[in-house]
Coordinates of C-alpha atoms in Angstrom, one line a residue:
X1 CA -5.4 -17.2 38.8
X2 CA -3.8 -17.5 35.3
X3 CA -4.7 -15.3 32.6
X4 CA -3.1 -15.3 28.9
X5 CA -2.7 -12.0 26.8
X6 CA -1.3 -11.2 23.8
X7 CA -1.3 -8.0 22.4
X8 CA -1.4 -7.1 19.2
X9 CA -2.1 -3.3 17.5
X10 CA -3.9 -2.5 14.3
X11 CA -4.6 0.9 11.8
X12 CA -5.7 1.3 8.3
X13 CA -5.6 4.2 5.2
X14 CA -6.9 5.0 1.8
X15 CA -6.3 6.1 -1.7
X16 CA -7.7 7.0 -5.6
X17 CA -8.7 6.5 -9.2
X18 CA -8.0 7.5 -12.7
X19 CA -9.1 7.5 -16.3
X20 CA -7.8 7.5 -20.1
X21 CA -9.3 9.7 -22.6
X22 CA -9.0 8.7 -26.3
X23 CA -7.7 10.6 -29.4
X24 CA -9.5 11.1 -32.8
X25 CA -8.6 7.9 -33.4
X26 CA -9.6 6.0 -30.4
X27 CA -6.1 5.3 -29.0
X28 CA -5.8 5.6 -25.6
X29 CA -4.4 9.2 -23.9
X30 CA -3.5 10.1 -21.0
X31 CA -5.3 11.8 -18.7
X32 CA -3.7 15.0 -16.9
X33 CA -3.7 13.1 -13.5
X34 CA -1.7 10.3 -15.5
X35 CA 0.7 12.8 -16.9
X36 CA 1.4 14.1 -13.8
X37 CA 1.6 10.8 -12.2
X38 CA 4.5 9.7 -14.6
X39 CA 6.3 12.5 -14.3
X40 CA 7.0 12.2 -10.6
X41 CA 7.6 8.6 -10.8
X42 CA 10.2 9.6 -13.1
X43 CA 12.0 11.6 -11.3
X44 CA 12.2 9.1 -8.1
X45 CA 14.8 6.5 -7.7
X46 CA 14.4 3.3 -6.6
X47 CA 14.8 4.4 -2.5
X48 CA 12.4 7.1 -3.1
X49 CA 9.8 4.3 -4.3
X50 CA 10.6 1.9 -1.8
X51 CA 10.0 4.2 1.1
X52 CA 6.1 4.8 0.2
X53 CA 5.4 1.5 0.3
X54 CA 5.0 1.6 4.2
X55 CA 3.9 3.5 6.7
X56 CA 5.5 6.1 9.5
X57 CA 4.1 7.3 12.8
X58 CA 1.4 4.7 13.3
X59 CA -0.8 6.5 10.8
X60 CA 1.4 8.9 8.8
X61 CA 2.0 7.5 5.0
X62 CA 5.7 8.9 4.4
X63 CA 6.0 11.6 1.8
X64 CA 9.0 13.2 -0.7
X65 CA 9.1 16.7 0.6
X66 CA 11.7 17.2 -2.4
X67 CA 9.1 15.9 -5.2
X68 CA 6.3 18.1 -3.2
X69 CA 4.7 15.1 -1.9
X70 CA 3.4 15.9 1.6
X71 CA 3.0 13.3 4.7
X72 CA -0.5 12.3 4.8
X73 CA -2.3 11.7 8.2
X74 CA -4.8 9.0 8.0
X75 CA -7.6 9.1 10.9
X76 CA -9.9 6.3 12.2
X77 CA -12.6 5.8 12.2
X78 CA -16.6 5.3 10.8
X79 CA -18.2 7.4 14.2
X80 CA -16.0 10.7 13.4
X81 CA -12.9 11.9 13.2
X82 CA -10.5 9.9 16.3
X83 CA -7.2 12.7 15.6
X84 CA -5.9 15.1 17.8
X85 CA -8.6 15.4 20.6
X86 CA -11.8 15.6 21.0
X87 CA -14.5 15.6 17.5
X88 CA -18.0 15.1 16.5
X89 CA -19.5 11.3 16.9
X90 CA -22.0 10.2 14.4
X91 CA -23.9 7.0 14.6
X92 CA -22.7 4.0 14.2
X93 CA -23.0 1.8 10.5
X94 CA -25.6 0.1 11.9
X95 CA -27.3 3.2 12.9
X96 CA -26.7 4.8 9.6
X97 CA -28.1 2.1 7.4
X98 CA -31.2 1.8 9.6
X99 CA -32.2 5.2 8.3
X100 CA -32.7 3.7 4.9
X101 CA -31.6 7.2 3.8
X102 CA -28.9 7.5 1.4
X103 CA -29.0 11.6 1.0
X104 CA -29.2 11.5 4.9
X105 CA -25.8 9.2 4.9
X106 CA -24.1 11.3 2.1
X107 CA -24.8 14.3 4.4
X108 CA -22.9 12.6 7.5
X109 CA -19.8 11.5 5.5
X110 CA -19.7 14.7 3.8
X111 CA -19.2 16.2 7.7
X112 CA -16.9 13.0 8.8
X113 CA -15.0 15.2 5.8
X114 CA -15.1 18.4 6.8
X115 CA -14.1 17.2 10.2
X116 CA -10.8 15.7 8.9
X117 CA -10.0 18.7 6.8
X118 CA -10.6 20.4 10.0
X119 CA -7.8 18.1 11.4
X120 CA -5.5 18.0 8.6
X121 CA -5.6 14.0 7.5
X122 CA -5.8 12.4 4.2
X123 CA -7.3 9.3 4.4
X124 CA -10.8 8.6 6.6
X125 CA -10.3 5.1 7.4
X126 CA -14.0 3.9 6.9
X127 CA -16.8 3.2 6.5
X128 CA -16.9 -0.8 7.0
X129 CA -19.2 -2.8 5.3
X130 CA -18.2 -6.0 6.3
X131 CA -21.5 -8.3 6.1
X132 CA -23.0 -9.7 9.2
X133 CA -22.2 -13.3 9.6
X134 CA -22.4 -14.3 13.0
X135 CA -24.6 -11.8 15.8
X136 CA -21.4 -12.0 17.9
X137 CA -18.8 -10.2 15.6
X138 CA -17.5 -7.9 18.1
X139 CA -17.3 -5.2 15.2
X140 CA -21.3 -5.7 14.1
X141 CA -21.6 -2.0 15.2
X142 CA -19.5 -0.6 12.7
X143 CA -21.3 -2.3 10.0
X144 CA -23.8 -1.9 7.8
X145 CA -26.1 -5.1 8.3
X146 CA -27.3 -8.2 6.8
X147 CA -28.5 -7.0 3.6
X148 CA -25.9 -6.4 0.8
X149 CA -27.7 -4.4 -1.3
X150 CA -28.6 -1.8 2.0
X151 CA -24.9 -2.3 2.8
X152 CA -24.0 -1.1 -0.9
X153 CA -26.0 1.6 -1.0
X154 CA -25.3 2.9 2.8
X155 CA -21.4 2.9 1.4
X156 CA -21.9 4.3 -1.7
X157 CA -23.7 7.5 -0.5
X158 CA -20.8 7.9 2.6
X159 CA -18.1 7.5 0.3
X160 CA -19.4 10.3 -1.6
X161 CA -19.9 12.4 1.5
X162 CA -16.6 11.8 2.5
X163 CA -14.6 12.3 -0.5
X164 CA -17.0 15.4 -1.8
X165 CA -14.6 17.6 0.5
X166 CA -11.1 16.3 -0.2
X167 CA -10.4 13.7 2.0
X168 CA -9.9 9.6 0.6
X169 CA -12.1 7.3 1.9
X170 CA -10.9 3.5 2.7
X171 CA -13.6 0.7 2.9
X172 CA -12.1 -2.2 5.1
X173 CA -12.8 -4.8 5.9
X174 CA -11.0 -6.9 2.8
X175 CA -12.7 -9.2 3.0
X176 CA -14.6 -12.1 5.1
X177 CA -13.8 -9.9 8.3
X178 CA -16.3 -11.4 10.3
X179 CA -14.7 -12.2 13.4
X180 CA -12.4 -10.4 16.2
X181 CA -11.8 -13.0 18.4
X182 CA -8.5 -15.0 16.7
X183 CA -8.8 -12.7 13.5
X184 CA -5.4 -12.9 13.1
X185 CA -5.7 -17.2 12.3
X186 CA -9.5 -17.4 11.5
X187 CA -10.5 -18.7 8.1
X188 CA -13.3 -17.5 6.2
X189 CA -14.7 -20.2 4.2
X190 CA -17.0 -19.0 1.7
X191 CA -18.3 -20.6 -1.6
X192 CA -18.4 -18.3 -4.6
X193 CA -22.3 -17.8 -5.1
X194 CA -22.6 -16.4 -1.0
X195 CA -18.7 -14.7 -2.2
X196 CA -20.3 -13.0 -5.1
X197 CA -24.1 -12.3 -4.2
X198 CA -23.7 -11.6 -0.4
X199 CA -19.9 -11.0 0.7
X200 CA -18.7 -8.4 -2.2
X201 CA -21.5 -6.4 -3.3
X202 CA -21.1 -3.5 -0.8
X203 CA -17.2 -3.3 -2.1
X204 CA -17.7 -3.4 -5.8
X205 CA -20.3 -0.7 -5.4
X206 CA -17.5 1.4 -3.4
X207 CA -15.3 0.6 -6.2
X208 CA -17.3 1.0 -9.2
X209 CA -19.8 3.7 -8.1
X210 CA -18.0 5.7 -5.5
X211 CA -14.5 5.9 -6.8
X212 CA -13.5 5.0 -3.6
X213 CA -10.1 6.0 -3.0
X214 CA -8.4 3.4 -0.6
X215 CA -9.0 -0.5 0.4
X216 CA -7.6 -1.7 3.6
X217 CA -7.2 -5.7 3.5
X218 CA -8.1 -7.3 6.8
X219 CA -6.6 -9.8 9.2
X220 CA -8.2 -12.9 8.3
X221 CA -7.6 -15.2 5.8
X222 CA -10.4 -15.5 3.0
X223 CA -10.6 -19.6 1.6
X224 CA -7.4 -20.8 3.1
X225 CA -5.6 -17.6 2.0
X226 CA -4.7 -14.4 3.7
X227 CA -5.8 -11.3 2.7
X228 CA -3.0 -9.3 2.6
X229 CA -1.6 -11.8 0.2
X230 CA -4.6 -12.9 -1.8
X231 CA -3.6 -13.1 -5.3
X232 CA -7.1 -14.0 -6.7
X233 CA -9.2 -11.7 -5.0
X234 CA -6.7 -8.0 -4.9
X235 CA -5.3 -8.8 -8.4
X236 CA -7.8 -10.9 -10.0
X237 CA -11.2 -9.6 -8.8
X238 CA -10.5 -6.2 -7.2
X239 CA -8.1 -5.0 -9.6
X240 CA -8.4 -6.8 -12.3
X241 CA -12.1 -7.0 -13.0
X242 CA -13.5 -4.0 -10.9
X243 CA -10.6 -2.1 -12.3
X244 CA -9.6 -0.7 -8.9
X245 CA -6.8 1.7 -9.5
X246 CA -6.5 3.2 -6.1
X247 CA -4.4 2.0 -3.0
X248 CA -4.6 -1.5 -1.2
X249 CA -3.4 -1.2 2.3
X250 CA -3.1 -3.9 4.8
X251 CA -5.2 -3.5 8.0
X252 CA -2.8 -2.8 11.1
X253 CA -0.4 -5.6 11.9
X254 CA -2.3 -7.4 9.1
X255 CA 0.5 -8.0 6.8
X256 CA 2.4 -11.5 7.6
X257 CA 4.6 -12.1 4.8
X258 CA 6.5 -9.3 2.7
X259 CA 6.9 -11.0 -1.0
X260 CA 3.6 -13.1 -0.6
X261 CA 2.0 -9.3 -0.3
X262 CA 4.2 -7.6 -2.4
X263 CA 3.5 -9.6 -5.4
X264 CA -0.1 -10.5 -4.6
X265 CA -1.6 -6.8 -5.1
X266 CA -0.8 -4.9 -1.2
X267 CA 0.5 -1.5 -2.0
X268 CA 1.0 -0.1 1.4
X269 CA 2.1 -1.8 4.8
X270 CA 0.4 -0.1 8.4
X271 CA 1.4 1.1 10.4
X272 CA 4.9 0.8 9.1
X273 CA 6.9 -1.5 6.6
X274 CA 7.8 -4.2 8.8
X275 CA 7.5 -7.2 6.2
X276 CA 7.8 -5.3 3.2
X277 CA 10.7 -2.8 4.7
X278 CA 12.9 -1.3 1.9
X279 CA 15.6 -3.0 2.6
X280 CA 13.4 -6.6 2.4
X281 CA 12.1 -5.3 -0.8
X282 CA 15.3 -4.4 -2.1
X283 CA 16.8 -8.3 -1.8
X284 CA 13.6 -9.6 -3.4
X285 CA 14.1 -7.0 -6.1
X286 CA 18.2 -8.5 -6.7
X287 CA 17.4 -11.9 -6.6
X288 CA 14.6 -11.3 -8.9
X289 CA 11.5 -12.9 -7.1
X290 CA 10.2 -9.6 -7.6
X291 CA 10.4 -6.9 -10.4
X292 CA 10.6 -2.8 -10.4
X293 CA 7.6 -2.8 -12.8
X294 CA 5.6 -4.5 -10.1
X295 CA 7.0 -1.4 -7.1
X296 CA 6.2 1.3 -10.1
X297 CA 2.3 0.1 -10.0
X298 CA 2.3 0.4 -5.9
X299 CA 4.0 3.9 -6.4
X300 CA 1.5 5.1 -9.0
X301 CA -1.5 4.2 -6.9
X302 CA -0.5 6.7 -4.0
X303 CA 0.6 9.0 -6.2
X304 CA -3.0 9.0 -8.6
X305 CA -4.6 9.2 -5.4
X306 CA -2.7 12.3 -4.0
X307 CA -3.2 13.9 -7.3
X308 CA -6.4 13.2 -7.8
X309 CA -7.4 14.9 -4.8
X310 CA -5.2 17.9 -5.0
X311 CA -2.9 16.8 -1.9
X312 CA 0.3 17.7 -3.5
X313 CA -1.3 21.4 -4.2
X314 CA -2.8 22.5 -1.6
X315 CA -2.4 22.1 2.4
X316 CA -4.9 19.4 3.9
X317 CA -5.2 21.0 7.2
X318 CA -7.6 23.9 6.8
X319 CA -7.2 26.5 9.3
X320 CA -11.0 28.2 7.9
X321 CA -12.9 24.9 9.3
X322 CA -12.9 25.1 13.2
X323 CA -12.6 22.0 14.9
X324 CA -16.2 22.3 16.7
X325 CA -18.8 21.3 14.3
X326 CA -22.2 22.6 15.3
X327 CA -23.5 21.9 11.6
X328 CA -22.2 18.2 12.0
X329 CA -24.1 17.7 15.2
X330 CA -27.4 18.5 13.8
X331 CA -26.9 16.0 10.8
X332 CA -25.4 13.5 13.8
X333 CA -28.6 13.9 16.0
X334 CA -30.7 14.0 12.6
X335 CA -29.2 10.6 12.1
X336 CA -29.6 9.2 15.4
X337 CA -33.5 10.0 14.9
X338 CA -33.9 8.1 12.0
X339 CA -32.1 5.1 13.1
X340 CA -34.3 4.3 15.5
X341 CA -36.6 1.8 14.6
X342 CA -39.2 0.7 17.2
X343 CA -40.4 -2.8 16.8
X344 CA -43.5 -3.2 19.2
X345 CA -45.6 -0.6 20.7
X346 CA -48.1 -1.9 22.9
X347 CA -51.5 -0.1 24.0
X348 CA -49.8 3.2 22.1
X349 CA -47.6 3.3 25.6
X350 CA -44.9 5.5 23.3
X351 CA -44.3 8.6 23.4
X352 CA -44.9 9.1 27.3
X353 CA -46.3 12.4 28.3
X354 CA -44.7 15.2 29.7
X355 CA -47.3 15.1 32.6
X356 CA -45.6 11.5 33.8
X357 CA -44.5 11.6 37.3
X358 CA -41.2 10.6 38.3
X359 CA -38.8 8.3 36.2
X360 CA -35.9 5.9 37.4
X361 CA -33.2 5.5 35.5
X362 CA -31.0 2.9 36.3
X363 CA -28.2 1.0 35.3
X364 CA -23.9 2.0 34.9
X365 CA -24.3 2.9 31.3
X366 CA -26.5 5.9 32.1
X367 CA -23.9 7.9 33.1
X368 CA -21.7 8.0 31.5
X369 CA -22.7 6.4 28.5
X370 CA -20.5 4.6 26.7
X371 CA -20.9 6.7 22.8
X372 CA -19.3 4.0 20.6
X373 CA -18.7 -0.1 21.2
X374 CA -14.6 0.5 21.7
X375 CA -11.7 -0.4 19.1
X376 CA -10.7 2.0 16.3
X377 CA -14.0 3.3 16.6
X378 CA -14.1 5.1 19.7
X379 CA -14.0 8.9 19.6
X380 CA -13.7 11.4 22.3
X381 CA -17.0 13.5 21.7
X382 CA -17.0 17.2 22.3
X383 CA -19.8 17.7 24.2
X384 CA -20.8 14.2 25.7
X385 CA -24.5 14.2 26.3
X386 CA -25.5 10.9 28.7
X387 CA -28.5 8.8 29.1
X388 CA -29.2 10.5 32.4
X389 CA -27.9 14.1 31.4
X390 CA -30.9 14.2 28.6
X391 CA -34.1 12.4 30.8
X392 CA -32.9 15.2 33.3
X393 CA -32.4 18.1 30.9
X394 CA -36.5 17.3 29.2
X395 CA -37.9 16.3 33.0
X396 CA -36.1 18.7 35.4
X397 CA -33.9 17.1 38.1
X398 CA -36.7 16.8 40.4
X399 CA -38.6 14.1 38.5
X400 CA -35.6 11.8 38.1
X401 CA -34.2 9.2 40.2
X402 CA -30.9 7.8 39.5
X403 CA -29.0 4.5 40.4
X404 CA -26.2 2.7 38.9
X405 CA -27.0 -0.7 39.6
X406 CA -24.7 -3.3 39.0
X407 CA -21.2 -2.0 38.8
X408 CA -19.4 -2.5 35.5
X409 CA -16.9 -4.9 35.0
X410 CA -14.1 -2.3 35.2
X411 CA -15.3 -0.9 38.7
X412 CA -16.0 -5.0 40.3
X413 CA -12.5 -5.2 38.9
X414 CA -11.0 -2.4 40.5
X415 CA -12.6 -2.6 43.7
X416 CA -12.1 -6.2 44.4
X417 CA -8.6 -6.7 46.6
X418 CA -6.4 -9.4 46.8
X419 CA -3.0 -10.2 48.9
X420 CA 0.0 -11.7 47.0
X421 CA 1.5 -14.8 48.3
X422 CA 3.9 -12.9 49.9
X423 CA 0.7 -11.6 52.0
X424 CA 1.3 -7.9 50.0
X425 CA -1.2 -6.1 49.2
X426 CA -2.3 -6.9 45.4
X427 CA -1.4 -9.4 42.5
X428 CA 2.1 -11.2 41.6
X429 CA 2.2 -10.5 38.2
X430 CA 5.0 -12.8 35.8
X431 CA 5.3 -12.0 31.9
X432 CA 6.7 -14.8 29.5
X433 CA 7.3 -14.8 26.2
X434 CA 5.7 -17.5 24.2
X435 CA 2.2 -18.5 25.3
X436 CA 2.9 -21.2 27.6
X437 CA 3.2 -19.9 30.5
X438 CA 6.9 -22.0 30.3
X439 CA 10.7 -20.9 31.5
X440 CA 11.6 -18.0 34.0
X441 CA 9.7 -15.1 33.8
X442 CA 10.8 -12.1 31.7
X443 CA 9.2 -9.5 33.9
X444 CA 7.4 -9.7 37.5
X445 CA 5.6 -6.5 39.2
X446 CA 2.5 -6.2 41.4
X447 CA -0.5 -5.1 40.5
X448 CA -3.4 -3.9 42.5
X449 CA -5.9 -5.5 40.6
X450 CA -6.2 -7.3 37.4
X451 CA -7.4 -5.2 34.5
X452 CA -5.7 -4.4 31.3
X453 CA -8.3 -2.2 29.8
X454 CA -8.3 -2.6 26.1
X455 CA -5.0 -4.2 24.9
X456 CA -2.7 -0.6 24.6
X457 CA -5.4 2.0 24.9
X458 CA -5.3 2.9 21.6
X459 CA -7.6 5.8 22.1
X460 CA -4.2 7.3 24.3
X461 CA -1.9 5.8 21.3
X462 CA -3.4 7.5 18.4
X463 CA -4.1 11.0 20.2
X464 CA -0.9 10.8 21.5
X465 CA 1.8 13.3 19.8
X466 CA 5.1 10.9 20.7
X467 CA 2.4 7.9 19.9
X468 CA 5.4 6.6 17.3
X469 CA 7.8 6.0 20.1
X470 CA 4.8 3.5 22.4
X471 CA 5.1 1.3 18.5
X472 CA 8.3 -0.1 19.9
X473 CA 7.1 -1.0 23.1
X474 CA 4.5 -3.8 21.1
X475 CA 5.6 -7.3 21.8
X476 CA 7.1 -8.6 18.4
X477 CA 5.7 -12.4 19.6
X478 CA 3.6 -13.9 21.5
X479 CA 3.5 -13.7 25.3
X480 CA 1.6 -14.9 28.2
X481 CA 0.9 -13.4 31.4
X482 CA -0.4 -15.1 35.1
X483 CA -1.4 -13.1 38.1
X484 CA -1.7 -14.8 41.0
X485 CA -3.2 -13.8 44.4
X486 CA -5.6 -14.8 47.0
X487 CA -8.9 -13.4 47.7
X488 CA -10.4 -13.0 51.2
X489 CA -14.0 -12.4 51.6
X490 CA -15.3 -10.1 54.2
X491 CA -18.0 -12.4 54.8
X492 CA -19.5 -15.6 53.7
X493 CA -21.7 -16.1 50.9
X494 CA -21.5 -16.8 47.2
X495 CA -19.5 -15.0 45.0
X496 CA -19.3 -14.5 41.2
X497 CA -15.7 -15.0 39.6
X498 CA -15.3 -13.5 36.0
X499 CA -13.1 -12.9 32.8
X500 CA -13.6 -10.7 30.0
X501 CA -11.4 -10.8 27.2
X502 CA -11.4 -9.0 23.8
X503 CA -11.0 -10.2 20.8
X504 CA -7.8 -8.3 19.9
X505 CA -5.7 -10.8 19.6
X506 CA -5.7 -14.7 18.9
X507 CA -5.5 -15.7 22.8
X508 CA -8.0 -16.5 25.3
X509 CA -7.8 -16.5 29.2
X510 CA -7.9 -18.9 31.9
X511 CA -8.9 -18.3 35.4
X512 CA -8.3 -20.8 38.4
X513 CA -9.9 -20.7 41.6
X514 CA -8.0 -22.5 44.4
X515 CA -6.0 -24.5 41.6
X516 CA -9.6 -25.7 40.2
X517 CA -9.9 -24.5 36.3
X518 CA -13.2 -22.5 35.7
X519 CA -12.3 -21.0 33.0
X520 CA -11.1 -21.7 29.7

């Protein structure tokens, strides 16, 4: 059985906005947000700047304790707050725009807020309105649908929500994010009518009508470019005619090359400045392929954005906000209500009656039941409430019946055993670098089974206190893994032989079956 993985890690955060007033005379002042903006930039040197301009922590933006310039926390995610344990979960953006119910949406973002004030971060990284291209996008659930003008409006009343209590918001993905699987080499080819009409509406609205604080660039590349160093779309169409004067961050892991970024509009590297490291920056700056002027632009976008919503002034964590959100869970379940739309009722079967007798439910999703679709969006509810926990809490325990069914793939994988070709119990395992499966091994260990859950567990990573140590533990290329072992059946019959593999990285899997390929 061979198998290839390669595992890569990804994040995202958000920043602000400002304006000029004009004199008697119609020359241009400025504002007291500007003011203050200069100021500090005049009193940083050049070390100062470069050391905003990427991130620390896995989600921390760095700060300038000596200027008063806190550490911001950023959070994931667009179902609640995933920081430091357990939160609230909201539907999903596909739930939320199937309310048709902007006020309703303002409502949740405006408790997604209070939730990270409650937590002490910054920058909400969401809400996604990344257009549906393709039913198999394994982030469709995040999103807010087919329709841009449902997408725009969806965003523009979150936004609000959100940022109504202090926190930035950052709409992702940047754009033509329609794929996971290989999103770090897929190419978006889109003409500029479907560009224009269909693919950007839902951002220029967050630009232009929320004063959305952050943009997070994604992955993919966007009409043969990447996004991260797209020249015509970040300088040309999102800051240049939108007038976007907040923070463009790449998506985790998204950036690829330092000066291509630097000069083609990406303010901030997550989760930390790998190609566009201060000392990188620094040689570009000497050699002049890239010019302070050009740093001073990055640097005033944080800072307008930490000004703007008082960061510098005030503590973001707010000890008065508990962390339990009973408020939040009414507008959640509120939500949920109104996102249900039922597409057939036939002979008026729904809603069933009280007086029914009993009820089966059945399948491995009842309990538990999965709360989000995995990635950056999971969240660790509070109080997890299953399919099976409320059908027994309305029925009584007597009236229900209960069987899991099929196991999920997790459990077959667990449970099924193997025998190494040593005849030990489990799975030779070999790790190589590159993706070829080629040269000795770099590592070899047994396993018991095959299963890498998600690719790092990133809900452990990001609620994890020392989570900036496991960064260094991320394979800086490629590598390819092959588990080999024999499977002995306790008695004949057919059997079913499976792979699932997520779309966080660019590589695939391939399973053999007595040196037969099945799989590719």
């Amino acid at each position: 059985m061979h198998a290839i993985v390669r595992v890569l890690l990804l994040v995202l955060v958000a920043l602000p906005t400002a304006v000029r007033a004009q004199d008697a005379t119609g020359a241009e002042q400025p504002t007291a947000t500007e003011q203050r903006v200069e100021a500090l930039l005049a009193r940083m040197t050049l070390g100062d700047k470069l050391s905003l301009l990427g991130g620390v922590n896995i989600f921390d933006v760095p700060g300038l304790p000596n200027l008063g310039l806190p550490r911001l926390g950023t959070a994931d995610g667009p179902f609640g707050i995933r920081a430091a344990g357990p939160a609230t979960v909201y539907p999903g953006g596909i739930g939320l725009a199937a309310t048709w119910n902007p006020v309703l949406v303002e409502g949740v973002g405006r408790q997604m807020g209070r939730d990270a004030r409650a937590r002490g971060k910054h920058f909400h990284l969401a809400p996604g309105v990344n257009l549906y291209r393709s039913p198999l996008n394994g982030r469709n659930f995040e999103y807010y649908g087919e329709d841009p003008y449902l997408a725009a409006r969806t965003a523009v009343a979150f936004i609000q929500g959100v940022q109504s209590q202090g926190v930035s918001s950052t709409v992702k993905h940047w754009v033509g994010n329609n794929s996971e699987f290989m999103r770090h080499s897929s190419d978006s080819r889109i003409d500029e009518r479907a560009l224009r009409e269909l693919y950007l509406p839902a951002f220029e609205a967050a630009v232009k009508e929320a004063d959305v604080g952050a943009v997070m660039a994604a992955y993919n590349l966007t009409n043969g470019e990447r996004m991260t160093a797209h020249e015509r779309l970040n300088l040309g169409v999102l800051k240049g005619e939108w007038g976007f004067d907040g923070v463009l961050m790449s998506d985790w892991g998204a950036t690829y090359d330092g000066l291509a970024a630097a000069t083609a509009g990406l303010d901030l590297e997550m989760p930390g400045p790998r190609h566009m490291h201060p000392d990188t920056l620094r040689r570009f700056l000497e050699t002049g392929l890239l010019d302070e002027a050009t740093i001073d632009d990055k640097v005033r976008r944080l800072l307008r954005t930490e000004v703007r919503f008082g960061w510098p002034d005030r503590p973001q964590l707010d000890p008065g906000i508990p962390r339990d959100n009973p408020a939040g869970r009414v507008v959640a379940l509120e939500a949920a209500i109104e996102g249900m739309v039922l597409l057939k009722n036939e002979g008026s079967t729904l809603p069933l009656e009280d007086n029914i007798g009993r009820v089966a439910v059945l399948g491995p999703n009842a309990d538990p039941t999965p709360v989000v679709g995995g990635g950056s969006a999971s969240v660790l509810p509070i109080e997890p409430v299953s399919f099976l926990d409320g059908i027994t809490a309305r029925l009584g325990a007597e009236r229900v019946t209960y069987h899991p069914g099929l196991p999920d793939l997790q459990a077959a994988a667990r449970a099924t055993r193997f025998t190494t070709p040593e005849d030990e119990p489990g799975l030779r395992v070999e790790v190589f670098d590159g993706m070829a499966l080629e040269g000795a091994p770099t590592s070899t260990r047994i396993d018991s089974f095959v299963d890498l859950g998600q690719p790092l567990d990133l809900a452990v990573i990001f609620s994890n206190p020392g989570g900036a140590n496991l960064l260094a533990l991320m394979p800086t290329g490629p590598r390819s893994i092959r588990w080999t072992g024999t499977y002995t059946p306790a008695q004949p019959g057919e059997y079913d032989f499976f792979v699932q593999q997520g779309g966080f990285s660019d590589a695939g899997a391939r399973l053999y079956v007595d040196g037969e390929k099945l799989t590719d």
